PDB file of C-alpha atoms in Angstrom:
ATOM      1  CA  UNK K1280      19.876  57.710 -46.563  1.00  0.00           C
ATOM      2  CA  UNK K1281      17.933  57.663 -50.003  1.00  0.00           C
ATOM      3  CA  UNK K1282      20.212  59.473 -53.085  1.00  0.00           C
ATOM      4  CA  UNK K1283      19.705  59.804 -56.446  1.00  0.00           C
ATOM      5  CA  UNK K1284      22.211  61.001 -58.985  1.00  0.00           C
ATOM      6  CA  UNK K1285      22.278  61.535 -62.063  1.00  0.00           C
ATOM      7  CA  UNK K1286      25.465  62.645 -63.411  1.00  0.00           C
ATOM      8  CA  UNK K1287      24.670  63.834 -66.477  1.00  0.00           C
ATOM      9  CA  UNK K1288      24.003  67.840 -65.840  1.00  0.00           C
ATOM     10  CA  UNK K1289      23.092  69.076 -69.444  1.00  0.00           C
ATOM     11  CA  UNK K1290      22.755  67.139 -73.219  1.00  0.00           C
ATOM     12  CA  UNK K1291      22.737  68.139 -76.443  1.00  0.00           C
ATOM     13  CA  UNK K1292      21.759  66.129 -79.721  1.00  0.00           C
ATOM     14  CA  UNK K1293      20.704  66.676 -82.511  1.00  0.00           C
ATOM     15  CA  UNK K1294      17.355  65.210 -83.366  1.00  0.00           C
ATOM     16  CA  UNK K1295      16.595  61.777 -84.963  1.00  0.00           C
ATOM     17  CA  UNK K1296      19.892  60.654 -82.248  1.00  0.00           C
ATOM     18  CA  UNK K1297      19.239  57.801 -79.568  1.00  0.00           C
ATOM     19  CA  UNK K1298      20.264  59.814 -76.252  1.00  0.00           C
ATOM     20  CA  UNK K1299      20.211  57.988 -72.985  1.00  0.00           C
ATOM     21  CA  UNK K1300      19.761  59.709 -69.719  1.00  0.00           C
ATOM     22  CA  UNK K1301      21.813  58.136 -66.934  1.00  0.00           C
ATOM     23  CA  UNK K1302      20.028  57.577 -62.605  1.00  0.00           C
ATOM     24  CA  UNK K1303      21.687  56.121 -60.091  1.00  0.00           C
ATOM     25  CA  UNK K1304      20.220  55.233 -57.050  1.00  0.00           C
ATOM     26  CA  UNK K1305      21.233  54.290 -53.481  1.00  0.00           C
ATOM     27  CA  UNK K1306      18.656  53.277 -50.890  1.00  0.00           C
ATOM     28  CA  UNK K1307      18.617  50.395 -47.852  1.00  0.00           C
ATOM     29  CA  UNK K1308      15.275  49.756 -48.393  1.00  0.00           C
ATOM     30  CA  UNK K1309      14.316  46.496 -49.911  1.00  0.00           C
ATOM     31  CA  UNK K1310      11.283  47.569 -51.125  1.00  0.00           C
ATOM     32  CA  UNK K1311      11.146  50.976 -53.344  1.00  0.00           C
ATOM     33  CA  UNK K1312       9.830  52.733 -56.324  1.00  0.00           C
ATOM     34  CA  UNK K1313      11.657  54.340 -59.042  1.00  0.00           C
ATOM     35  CA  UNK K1314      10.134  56.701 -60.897  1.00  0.00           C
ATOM     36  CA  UNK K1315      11.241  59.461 -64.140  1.00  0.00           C
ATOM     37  CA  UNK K1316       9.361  62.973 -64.422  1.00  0.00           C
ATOM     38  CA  UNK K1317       9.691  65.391 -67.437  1.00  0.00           C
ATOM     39  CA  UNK K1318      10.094  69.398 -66.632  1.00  0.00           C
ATOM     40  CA  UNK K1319       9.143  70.876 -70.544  1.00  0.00           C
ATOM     41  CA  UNK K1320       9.929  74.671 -70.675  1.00  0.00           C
ATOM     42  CA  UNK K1321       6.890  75.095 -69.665  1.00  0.00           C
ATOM     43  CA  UNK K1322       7.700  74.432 -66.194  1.00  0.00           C
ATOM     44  CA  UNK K1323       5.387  71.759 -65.136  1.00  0.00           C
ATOM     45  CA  UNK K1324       6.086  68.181 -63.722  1.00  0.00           C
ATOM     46  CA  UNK K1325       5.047  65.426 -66.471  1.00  0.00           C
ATOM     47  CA  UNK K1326       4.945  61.914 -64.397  1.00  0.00           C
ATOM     48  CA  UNK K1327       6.583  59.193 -67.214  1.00  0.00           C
ATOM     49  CA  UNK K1328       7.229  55.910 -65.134  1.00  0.00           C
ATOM     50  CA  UNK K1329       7.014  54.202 -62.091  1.00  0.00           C
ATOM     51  CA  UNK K1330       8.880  51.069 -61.321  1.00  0.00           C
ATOM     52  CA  UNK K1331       8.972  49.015 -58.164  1.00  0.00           C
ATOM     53  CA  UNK K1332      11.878  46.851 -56.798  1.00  0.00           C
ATOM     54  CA  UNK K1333      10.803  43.479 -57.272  1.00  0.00           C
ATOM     55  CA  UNK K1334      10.217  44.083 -61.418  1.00  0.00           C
ATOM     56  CA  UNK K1335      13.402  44.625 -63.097  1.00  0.00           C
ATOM     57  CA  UNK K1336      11.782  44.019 -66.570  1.00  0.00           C
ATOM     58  CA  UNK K1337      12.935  46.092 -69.056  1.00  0.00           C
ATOM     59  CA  UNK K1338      10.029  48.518 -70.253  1.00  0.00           C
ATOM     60  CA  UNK K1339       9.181  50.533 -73.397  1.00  0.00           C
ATOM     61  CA  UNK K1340       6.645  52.974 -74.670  1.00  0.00           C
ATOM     62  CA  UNK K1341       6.878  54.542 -77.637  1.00  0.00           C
ATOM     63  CA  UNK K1342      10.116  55.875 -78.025  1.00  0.00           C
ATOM     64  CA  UNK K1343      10.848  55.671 -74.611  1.00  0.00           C
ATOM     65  CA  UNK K1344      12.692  52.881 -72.598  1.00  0.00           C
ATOM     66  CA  UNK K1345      13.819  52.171 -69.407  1.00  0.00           C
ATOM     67  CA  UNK K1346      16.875  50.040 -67.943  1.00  0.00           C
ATOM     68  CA  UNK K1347      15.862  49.006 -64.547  1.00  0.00           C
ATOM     69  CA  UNK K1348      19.538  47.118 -63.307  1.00  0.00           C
ATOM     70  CA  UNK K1349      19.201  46.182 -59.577  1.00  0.00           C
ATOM     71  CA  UNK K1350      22.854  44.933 -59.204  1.00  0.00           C
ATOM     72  CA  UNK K1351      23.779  48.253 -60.829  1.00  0.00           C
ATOM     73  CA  UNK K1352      21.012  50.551 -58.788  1.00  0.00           C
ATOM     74  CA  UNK K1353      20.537  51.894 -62.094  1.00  0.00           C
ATOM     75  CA  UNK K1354      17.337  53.212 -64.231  1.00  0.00           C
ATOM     76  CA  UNK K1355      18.580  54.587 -67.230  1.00  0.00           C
ATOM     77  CA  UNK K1356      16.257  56.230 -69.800  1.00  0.00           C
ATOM     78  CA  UNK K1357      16.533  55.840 -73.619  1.00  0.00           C
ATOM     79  CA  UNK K1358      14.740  58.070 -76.456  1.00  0.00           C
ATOM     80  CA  UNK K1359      15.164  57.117 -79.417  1.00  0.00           C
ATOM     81  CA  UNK K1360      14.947  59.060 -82.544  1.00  0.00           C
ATOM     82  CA  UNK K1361      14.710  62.087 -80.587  1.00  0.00           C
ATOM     83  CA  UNK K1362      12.260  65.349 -81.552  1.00  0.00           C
ATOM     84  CA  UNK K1363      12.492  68.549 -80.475  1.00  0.00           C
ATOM     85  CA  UNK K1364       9.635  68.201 -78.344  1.00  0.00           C
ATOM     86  CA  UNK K1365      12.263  66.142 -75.884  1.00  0.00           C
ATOM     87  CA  UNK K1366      14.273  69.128 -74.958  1.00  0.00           C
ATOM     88  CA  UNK K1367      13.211  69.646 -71.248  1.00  0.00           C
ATOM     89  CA  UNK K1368      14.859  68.558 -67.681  1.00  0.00           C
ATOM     90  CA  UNK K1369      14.549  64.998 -66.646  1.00  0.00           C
ATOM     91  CA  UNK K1370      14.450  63.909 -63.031  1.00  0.00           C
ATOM     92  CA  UNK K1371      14.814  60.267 -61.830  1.00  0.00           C
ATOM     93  CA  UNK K1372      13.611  59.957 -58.238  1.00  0.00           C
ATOM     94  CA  UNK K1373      13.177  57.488 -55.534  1.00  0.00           C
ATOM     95  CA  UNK K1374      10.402  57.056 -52.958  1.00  0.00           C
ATOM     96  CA  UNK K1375      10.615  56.498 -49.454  1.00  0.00           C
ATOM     97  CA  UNK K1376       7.151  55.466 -47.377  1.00  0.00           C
ATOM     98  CA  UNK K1377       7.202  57.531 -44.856  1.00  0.00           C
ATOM     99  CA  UNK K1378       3.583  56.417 -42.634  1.00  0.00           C
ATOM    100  CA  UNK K1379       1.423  56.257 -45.444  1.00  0.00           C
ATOM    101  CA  UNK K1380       3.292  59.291 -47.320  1.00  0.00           C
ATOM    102  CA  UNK K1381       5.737  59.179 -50.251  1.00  0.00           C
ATOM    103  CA  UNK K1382       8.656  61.056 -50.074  1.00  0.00           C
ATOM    104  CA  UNK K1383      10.476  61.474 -53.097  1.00  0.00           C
ATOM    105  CA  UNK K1384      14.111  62.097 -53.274  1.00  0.00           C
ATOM    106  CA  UNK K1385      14.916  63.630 -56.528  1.00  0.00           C
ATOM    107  CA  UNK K1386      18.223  63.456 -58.808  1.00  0.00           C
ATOM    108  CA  UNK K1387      19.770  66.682 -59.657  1.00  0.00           C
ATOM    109  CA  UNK K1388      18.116  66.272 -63.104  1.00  0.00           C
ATOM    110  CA  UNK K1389      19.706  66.454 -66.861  1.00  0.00           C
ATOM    111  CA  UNK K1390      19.094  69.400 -69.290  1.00  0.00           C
ATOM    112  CA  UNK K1391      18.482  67.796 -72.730  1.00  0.00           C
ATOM    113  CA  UNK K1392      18.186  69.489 -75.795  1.00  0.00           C
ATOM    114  CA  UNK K1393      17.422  68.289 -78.794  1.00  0.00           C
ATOM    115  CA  UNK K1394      18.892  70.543 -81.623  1.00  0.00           C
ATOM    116  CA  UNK K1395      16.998  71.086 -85.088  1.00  0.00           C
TER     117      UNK K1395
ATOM    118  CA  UNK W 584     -10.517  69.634 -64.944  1.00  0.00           C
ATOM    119  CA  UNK W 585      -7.741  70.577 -63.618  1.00  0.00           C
ATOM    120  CA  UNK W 586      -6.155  67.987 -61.175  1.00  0.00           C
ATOM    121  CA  UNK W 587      -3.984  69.845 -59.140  1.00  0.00           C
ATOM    122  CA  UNK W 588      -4.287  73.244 -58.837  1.00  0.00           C
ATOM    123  CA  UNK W 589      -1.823  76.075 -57.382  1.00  0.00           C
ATOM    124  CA  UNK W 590      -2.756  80.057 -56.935  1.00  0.00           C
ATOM    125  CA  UNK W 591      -1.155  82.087 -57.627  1.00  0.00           C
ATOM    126  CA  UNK W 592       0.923  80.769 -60.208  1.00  0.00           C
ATOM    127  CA  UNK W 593       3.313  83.882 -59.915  1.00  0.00           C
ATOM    128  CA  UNK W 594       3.948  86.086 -56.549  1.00  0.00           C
ATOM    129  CA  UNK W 595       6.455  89.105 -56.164  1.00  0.00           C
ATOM    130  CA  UNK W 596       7.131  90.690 -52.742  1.00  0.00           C
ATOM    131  CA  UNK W 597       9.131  91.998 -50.831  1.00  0.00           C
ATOM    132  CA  UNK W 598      11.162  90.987 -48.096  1.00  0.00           C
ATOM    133  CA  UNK W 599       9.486  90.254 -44.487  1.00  0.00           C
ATOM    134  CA  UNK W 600       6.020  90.033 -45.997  1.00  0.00           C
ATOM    135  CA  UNK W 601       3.656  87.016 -45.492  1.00  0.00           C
ATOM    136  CA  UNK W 602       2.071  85.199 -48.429  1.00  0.00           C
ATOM    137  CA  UNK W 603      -0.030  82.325 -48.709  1.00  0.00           C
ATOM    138  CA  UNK W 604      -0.197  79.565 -51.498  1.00  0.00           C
ATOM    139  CA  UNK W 605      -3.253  77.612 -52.146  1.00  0.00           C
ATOM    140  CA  UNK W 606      -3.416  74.188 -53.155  1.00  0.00           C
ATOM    141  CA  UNK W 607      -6.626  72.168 -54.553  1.00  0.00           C
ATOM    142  CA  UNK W 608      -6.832  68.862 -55.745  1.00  0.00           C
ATOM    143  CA  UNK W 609      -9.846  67.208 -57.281  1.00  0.00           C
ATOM    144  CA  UNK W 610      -8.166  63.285 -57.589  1.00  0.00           C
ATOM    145  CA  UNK W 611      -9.621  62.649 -54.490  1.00  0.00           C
ATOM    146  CA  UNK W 612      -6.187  61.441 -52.918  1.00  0.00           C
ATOM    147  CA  UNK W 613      -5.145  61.372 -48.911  1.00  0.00           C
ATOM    148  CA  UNK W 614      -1.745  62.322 -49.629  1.00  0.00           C
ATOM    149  CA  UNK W 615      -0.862  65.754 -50.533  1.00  0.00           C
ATOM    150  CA  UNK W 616       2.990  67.410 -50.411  1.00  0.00           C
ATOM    151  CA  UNK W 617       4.885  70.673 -50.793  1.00  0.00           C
ATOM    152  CA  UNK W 618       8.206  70.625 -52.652  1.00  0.00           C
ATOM    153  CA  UNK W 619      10.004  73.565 -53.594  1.00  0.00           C
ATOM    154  CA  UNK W 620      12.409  73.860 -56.742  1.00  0.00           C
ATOM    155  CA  UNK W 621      15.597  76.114 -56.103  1.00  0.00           C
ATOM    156  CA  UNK W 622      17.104  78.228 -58.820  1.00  0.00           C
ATOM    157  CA  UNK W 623      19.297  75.100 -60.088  1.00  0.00           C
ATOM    158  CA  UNK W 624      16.019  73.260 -60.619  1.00  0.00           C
ATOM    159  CA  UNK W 625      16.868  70.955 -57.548  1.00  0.00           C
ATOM    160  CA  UNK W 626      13.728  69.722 -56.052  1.00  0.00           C
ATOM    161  CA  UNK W 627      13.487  69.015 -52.593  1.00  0.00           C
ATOM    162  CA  UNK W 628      10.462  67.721 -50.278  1.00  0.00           C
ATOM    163  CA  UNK W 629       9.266  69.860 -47.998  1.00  0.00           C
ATOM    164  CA  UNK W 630       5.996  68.815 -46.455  1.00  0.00           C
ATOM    165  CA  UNK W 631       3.180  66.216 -46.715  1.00  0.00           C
ATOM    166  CA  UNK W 632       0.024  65.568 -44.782  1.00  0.00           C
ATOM    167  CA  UNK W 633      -2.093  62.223 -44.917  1.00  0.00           C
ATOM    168  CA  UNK W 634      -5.950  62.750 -44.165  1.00  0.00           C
ATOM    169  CA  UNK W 635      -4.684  66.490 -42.836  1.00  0.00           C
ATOM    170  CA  UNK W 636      -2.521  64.838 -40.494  1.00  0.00           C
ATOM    171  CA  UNK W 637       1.637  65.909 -40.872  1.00  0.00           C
ATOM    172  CA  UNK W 638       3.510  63.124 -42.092  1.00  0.00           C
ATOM    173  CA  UNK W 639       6.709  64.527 -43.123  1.00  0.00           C
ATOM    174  CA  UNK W 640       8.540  67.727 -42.072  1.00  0.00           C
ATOM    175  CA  UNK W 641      11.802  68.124 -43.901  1.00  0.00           C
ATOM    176  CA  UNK W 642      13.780  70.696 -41.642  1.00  0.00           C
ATOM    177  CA  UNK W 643      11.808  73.058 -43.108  1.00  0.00           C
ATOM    178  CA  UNK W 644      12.145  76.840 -41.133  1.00  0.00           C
ATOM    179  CA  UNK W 645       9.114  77.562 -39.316  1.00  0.00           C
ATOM    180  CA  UNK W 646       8.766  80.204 -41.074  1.00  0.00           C
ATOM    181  CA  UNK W 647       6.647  78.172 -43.571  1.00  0.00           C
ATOM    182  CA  UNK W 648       3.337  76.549 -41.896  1.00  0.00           C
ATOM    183  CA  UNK W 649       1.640  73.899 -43.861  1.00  0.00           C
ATOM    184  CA  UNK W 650      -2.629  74.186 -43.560  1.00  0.00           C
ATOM    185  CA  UNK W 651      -4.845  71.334 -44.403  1.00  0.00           C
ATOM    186  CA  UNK W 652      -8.333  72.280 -43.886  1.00  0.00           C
ATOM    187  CA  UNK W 653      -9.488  68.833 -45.519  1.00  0.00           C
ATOM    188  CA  UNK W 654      -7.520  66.298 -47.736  1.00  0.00           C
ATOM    189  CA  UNK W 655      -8.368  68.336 -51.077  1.00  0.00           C
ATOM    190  CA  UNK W 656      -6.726  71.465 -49.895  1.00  0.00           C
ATOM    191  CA  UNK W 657      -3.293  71.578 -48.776  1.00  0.00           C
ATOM    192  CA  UNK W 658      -1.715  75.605 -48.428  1.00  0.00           C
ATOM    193  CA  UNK W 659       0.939  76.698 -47.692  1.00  0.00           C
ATOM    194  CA  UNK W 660       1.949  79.917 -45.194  1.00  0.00           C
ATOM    195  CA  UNK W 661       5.205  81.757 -45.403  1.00  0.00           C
ATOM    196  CA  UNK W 662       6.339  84.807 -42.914  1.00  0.00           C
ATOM    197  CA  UNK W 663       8.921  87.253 -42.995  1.00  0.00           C
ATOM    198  CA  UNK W 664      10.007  86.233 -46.647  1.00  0.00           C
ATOM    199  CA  UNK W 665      13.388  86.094 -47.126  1.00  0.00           C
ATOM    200  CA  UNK W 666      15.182  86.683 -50.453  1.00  0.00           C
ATOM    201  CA  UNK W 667      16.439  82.762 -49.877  1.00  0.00           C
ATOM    202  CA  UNK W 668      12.626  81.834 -50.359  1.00  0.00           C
ATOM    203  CA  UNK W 669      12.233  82.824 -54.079  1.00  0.00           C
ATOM    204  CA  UNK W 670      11.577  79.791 -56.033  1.00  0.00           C
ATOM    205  CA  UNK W 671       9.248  77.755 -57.773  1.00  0.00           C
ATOM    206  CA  UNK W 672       6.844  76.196 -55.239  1.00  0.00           C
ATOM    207  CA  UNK W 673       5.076  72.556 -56.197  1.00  0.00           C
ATOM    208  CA  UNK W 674       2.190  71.321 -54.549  1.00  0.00           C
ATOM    209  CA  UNK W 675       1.176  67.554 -55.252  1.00  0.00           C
ATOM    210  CA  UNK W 676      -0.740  64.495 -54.165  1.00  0.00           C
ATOM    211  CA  UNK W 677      -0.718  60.523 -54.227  1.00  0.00           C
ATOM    212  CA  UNK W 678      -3.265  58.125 -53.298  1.00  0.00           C
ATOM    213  CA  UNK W 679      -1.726  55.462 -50.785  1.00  0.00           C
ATOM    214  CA  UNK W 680      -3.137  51.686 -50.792  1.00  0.00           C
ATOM    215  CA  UNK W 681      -2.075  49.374 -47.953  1.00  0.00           C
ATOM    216  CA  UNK W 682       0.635  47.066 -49.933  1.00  0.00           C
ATOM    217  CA  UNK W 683       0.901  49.403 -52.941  1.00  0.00           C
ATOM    218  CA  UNK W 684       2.321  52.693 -51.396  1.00  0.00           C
ATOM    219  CA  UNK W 685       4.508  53.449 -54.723  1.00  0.00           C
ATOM    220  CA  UNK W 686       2.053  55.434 -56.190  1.00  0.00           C
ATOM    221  CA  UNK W 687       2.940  58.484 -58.606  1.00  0.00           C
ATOM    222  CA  UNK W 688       2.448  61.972 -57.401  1.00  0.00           C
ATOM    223  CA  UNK W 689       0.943  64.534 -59.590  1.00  0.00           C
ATOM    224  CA  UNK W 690       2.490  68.016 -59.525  1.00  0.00           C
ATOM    225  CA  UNK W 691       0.533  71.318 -60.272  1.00  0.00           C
ATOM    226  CA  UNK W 692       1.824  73.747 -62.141  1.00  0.00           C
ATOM    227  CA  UNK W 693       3.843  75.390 -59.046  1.00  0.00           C
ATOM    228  CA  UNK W 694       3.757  78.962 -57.484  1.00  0.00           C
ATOM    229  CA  UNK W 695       7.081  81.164 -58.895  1.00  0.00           C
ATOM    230  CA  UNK W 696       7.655  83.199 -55.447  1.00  0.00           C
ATOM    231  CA  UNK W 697      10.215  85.906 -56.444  1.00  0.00           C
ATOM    232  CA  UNK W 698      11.061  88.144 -52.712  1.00  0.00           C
ATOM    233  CA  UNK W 699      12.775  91.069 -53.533  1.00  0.00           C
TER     234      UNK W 699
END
């Protein structure tokens, strides 16, 4: 069965820190997407990355990075010089194709907060 | 324009009512999903039709029935609430290409169902 975890249940920094936020995966599937969603205060669902299986090229944007390590079944996040503006829960997740339909198993997520 | 739409976006009542959640999106997907977020921000699957056809049914009680009048409109019927049901409620939707099925969802703002 498709798991995510990610271990990491609440982070603090203070801002201007690098702060990496930790996803391990397990699937059987040889084919799969990865993907990273940000839950402000707000409460909505902010859609960051995708990645598929077959592309384990690191990518960045902005302050943001991503670790994609197949031999690992990792996808790590990195922010660096974190703001304020970061603090919110992060969920990896992992997609299963289900007849046309995506089902996404979510991590747990991580509570960061970035402290003034 | 909104993308994905949810009303309401709050909903108190009390136990053993039924209450309905509406779901719109304008993205002109096939693919449109349920999830519900538990009081530890877990986030779990519960539903998804393709072209108002039921793709995925995640043990869900049948006390929640899933209506897809046509592929922009996905609600979502609950009876005889429970105080187990309060939680935050997403609706979302992907567009699915044959070959390319690791599309992103978007998420609407969710539904906050408190049963008291």
């Amino acid at each position: 069965a498709q798991k995510v975890t990610q271990a990491q249940t609440e982070i603090s920094v203070v801002e201007k820190e690098d702060v990496t936020l930790d996803c391990v995966y397990e699937t059987r599937d040889t084919t799969y997407y990865l993907f990273w969603y940000k839950q402000p205060p707000s409460g909505e669902l902010v859609f960051l990355i995708r990645r598929n299986s077959f592309d384990e090229q690191n990518e960045i944007s902005g302050r943001y990075s991503w670790n994609f390590q197949k031999s690992t079944s990792s996808f790590n996040f990195t922010i660096t010089a974190s703001q304020v503006v970061d603090s919110a829960v992060y969920f990896c997740a992992l997609s299963e194709n289900v007849q046309g339909a995506q089902k996404l198993v979510f991590g747990q997520g991580t509570r960061l907060t970035i402290n003034p | 324009d909104t993308a994905v739409s949810q009303t309401p976006k709050y909903l108190v009542t009390q136990m053993g009512n039924d209450k309905s959640i509406k779901c719109e999106q304008n993205l002109g997907h096939d693919t449109m999903y349920w999830y519900k977020q538990d009081s530890k921000k877990f986030l779990k699957i519960m539903f998804s039709y393709n072209n108002k056809e039921l793709i995925i049914n995640e043990t869900v009680p049948n006390r929640f029935s899933p209506k897809s009048p046509d592929k922009a409109h996905l609600n979502l019927h609950i009876n005889s609430l429970e105080l187990g049901d309060s939680a935050v409620y997403f609706c979302a939707s992907s567009q699915y290409f044959t070959g390319r099925p690791g599309n992103e969802q978007f998420f609407g703002p969710g539904t906050r169902l408190t049963v008291l």
